[in-house]
XYZ file of C-alpha atoms in Angstrom:
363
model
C 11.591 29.039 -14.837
C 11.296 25.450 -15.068
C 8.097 23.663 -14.801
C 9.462 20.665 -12.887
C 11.473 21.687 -10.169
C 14.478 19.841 -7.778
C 12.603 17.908 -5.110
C 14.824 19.590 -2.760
C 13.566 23.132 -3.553
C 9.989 22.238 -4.299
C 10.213 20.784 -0.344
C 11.506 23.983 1.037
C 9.036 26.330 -0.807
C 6.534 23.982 0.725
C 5.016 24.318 4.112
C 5.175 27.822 5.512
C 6.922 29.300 3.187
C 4.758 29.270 0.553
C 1.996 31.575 2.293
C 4.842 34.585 1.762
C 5.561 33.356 -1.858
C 2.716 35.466 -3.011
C 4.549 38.443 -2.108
C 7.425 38.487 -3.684
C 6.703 35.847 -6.754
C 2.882 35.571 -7.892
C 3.531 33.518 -11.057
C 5.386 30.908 -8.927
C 3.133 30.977 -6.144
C 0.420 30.486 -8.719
C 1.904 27.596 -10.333
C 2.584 25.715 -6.797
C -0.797 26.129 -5.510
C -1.976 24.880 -9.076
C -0.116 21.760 -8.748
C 2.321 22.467 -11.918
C 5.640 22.077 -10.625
C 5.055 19.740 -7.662
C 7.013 16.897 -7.190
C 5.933 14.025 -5.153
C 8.357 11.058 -4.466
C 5.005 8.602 -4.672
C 1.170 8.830 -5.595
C -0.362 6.410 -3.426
C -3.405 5.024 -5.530
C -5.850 2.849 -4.105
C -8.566 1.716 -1.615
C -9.382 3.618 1.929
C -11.495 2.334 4.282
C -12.772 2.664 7.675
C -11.851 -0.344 9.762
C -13.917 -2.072 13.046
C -11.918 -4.220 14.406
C -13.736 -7.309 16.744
C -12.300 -9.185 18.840
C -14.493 -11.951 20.880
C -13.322 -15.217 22.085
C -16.825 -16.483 21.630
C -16.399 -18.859 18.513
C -14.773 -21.910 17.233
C -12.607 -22.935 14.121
C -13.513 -26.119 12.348
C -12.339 -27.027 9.001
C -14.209 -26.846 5.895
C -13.538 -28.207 2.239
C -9.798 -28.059 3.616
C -9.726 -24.762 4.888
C -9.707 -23.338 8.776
C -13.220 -21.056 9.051
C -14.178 -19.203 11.964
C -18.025 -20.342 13.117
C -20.239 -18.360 15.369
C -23.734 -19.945 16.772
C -26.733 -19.439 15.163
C -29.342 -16.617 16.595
C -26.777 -15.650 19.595
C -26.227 -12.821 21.086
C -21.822 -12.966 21.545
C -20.251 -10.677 23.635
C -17.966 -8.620 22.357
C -14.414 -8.149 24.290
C -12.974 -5.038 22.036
C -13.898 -2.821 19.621
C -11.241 -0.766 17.718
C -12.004 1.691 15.263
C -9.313 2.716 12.655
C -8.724 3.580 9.405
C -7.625 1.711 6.513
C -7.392 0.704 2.936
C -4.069 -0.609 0.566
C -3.973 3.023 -0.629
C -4.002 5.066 2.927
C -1.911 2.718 4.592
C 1.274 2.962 2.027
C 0.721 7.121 1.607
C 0.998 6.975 5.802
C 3.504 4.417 5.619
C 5.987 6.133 2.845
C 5.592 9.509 4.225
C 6.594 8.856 7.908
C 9.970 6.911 6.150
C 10.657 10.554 5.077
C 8.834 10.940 1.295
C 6.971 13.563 0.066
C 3.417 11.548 -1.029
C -0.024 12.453 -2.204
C -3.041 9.897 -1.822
C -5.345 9.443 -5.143
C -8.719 7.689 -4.279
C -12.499 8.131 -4.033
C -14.291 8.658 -1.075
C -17.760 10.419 0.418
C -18.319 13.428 2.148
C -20.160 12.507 5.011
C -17.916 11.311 8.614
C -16.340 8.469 7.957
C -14.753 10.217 4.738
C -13.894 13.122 7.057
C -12.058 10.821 9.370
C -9.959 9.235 6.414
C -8.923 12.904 5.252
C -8.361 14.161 8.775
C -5.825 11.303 9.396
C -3.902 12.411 5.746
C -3.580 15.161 6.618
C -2.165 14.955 9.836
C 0.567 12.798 8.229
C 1.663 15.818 6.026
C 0.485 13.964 2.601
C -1.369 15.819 0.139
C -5.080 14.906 0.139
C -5.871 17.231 -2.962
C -6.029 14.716 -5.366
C -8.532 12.829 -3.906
C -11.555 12.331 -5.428
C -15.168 13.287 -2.873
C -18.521 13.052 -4.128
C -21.635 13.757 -2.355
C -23.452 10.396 -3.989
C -20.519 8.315 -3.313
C -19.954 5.670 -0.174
C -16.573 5.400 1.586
C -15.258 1.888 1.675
C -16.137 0.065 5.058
C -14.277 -3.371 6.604
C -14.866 -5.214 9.824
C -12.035 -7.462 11.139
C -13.102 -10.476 13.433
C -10.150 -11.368 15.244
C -9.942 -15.352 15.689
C -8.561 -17.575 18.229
C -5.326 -17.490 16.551
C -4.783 -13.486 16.325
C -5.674 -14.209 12.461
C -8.398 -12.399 10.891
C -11.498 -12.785 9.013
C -12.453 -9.422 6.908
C -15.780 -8.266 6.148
C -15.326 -5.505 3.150
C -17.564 -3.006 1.868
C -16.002 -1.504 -1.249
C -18.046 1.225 -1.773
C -16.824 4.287 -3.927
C -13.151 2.590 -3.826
C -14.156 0.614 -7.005
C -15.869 3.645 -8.778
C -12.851 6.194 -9.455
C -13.192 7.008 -13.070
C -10.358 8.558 -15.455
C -11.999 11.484 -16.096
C -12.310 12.833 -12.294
C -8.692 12.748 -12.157
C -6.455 15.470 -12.139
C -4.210 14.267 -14.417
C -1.620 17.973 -15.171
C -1.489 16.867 -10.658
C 0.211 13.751 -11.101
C 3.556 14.874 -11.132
C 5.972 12.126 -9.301
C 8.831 9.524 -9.474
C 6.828 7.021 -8.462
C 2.991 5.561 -8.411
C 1.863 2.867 -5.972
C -0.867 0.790 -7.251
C -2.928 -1.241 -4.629
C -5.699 -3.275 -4.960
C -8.612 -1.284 -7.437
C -12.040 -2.806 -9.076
C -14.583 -2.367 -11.485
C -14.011 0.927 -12.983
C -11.254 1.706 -10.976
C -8.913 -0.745 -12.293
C -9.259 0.911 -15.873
C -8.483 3.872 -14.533
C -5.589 2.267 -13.282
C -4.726 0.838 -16.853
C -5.117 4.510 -18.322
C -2.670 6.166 -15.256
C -0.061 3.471 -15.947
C -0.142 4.257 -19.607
C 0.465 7.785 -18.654
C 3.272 6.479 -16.232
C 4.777 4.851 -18.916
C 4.382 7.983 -21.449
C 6.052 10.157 -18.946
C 8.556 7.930 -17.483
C 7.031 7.408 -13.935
C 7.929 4.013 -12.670
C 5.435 1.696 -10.589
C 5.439 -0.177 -8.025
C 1.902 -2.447 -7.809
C 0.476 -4.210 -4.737
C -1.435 -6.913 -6.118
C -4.389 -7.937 -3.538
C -6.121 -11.180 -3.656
C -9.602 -9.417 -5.587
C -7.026 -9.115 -8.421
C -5.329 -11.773 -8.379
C -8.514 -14.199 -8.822
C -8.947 -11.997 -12.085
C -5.568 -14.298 -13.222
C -2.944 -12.957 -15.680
C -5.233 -11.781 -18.413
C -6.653 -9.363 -16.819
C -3.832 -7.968 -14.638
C -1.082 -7.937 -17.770
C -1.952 -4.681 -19.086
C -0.544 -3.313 -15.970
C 2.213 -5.808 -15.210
C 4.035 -5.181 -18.373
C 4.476 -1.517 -17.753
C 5.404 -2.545 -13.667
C 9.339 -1.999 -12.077
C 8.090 -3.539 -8.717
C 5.574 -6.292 -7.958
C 4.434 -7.331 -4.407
C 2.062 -10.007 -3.900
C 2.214 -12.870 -1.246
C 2.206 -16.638 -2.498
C -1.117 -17.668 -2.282
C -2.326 -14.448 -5.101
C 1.269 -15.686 -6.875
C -0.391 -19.019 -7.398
C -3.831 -17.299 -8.345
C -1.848 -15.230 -11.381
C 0.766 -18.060 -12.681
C -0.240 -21.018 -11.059
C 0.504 -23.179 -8.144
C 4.173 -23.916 -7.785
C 6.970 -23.391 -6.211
C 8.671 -19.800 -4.848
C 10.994 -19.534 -7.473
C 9.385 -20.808 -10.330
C 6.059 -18.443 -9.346
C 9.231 -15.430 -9.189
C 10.305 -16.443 -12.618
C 6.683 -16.684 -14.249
C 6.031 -13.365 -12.683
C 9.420 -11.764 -13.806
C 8.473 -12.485 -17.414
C 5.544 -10.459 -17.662
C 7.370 -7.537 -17.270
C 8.214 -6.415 -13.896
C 12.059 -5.633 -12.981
C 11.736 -6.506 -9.506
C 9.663 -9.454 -8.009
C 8.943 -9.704 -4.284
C 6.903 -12.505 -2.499
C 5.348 -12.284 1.125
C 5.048 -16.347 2.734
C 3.612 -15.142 5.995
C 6.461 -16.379 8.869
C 7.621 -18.525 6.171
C 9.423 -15.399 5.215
C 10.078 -13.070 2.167
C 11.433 -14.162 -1.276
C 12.498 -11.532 -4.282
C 13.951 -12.115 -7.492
C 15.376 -8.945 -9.750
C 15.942 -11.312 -13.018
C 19.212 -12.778 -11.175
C 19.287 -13.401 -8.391
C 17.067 -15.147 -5.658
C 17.183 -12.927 -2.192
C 15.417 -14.844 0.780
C 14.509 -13.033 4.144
C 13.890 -14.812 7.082
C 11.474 -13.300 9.098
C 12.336 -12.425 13.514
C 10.501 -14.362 16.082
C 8.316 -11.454 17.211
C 4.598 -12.067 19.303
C 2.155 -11.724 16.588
C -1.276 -9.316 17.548
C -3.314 -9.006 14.226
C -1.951 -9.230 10.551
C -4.244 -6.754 8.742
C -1.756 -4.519 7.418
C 1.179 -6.694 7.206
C 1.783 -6.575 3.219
C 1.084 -3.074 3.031
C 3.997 -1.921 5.297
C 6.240 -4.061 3.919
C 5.362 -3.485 -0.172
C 5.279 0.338 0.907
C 8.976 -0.333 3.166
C 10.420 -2.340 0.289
C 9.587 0.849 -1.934
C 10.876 3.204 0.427
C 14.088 1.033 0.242
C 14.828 0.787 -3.452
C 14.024 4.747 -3.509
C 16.805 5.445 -0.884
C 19.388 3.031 -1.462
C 18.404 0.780 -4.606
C 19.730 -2.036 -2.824
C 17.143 -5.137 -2.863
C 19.126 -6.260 0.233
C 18.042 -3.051 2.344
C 14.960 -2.534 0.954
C 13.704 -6.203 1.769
C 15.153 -5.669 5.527
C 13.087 -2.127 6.044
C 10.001 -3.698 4.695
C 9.941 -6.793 6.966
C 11.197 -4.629 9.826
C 7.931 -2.171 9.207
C 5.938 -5.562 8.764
C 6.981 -6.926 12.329
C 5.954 -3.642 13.976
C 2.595 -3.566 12.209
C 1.668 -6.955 13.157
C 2.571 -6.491 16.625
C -0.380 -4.206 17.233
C -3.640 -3.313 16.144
C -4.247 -1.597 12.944
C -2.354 -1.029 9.510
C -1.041 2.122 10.611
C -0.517 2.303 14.537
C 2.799 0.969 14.860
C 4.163 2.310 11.220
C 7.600 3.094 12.069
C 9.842 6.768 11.227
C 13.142 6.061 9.063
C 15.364 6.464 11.840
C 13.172 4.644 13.802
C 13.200 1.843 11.047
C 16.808 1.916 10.798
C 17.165 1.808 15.215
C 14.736 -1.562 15.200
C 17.211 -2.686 12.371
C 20.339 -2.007 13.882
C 19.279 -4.099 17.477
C 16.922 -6.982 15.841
C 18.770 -7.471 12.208
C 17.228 -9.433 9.736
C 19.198 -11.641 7.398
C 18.637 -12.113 3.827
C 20.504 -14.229 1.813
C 21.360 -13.972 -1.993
C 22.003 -16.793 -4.624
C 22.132 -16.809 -8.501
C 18.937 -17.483 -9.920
């Protein structure tokens, strides 16, 4: 029998089926458990945090060198009005975001052992993705954020990276990574060349990828990142880490410098501003719905993981850009990156009464 079977079959052998497998086929049960024939639709591969969210009223914005800060009085003691505990991370929040839009995913990071690593697992798992691939090591920290929420419902993020920059090749189960598609989000240090190696190995066994480009990475500027955007079919970054690769500029020239080192499809997040992509013809513009905003954190995960989600189902830019800004608005109308992540048909309900229009020119 086949190494690599249908998706379709691999799905219904898994869950309870598989427990009775052993009875009646121990060679296939054997090669399941192992991970040989598995099939994922995406390998989610990134950060995961635990995220505090603060919310206090009890500070003031001024500018500074051009830019709006948040300031807080020296040697006070500031009241706090909520405190929200969550879990986060680029990498956790597209696994939990693909795999309640119907895909069969598996998360690949690093993380403790201790509670707060517990909590991140717990959470996976109750979202049906497989947690096996994920990397836990006794001497390792999980990765730690605090969110103060300012006057405007924007946010200000304090980020402990902990063991979510220290993922090395060789604690990878590589004969696991058996899928159609990886998502890359934001990795450092030694975990972005393990990155470089994986999408090598994408590229060797025709996996495509679809990369997430954070704002860390994007100071690192085109040099450093090309490696991986040569070998990328979908790139998701918002303007301002745009500018940071290619330079300052324009929407569509920033799409066109972008498209020519490598990816197929090029997507750009410009806050309410709205959503731009470019596929190497044409220039599709979404504009975004007039929605009450909460907190952001989250926002370009839902839609870089929707937008995926999209091209998987339908391969239609069109659709894809309308699910991801329609899993956006939700997010960003709550708390956390993952509270308000929407079901397909739940996706597809919100689109149906609040559609979003995107428009398409040559390019």
């Amino acid at each position: 029998m086949s190494r690599e079977l249908p998706l379709a079959f691999t799905r219904t052998l898994l869950g309870w089926q598989v427990k009775y497998l052993r009875y009646f086929n121990k060679k296939l049960y054997k090669l399941i458990v192992a991970g040989e024939i598995l099939m994922y639709d995406v390998i989610t591969i990134g950060s995961a945090t635990i995220d505090t969210f603060v919310k206090t009223e009890f500070c003031d914005m001024v500018k500074q060198k051009g830019k709006d800060c948040v300031t807080y009085p020296v040697g006070a003691k500031i009241l706090v009005d909520e405190l929200i505990l969550t879990t986060g991370g680029g990498g956790t929040n597209a696994a939990v975001s693909l795999a309640r839009l119907g895909h069969k995913v598996a998360f690949l990071g690093k993380m403790g052992l201790k509670y707060n690593s517990n909590m991140l697992v717990s959470e996976l798992k109750k979202e049906k993705i497989d947690t096996s691939l994920i990397v836990r090591k006794k001497t390792s920290r999980t990765g730690y954020s605090v969110i103060l929420d300012s006057l405007r419902h924007d946010r200000t993020i304090l980020v402990f990276r902990g063991s979510n920059n220290d993922l090395r090749f060789n604690e990878v189960k590589i004969k696991k990574l058996k899928t159609k598609w990886f998502y890359f989000s934001s990795m450092m240090g030694k975990s972005f060349k393990t990155l470089e190696k994986i999408a090598s190995y994408a590229t060797k066994n025709k996996i495509k990828i679809a990369f997430n480009i954070s704002s860390y990475l994007a100071k690192k500027g085109v040099r450093y990142l090309k490696t991986i955007l040569k070998k990328t079919n979908i790139l998701i970054l918002n303007k301002e880490e745009a500018g940071m690769v290619v330079g300052k500029g324009k929407v569509e020239k920033l799409l066109k410098k972008l498209h020519k080192l490598g990816p197929e499809i090029v997507g750009i997040t410009d806050g309410n501003k709205g959503v731009y992509v470019f596929d190497g013809n044409h220039l599709y513009y979404g504009k975004p719905s007039n929605i009450n905003v909460v907190e952001t954190t989250g926002a370009g995960d839902a839609f870089a993981s929707s937008f995926l989600s999209g091209m998987i189902r339908k391969n239609d830019v069109e659709f894809a850009m309308k699910l991801g800004m329609t899993n956006a608005e939700s997010v960003i109308t709550h708390h956390g990156a993952k509270n308000k992540l929407l079901k397909y048909n739940g996706a597809l309900r919100v689109m149906k009464g609040r559609p979003i229009k995107v428009t398409k020119k040559k390019l």
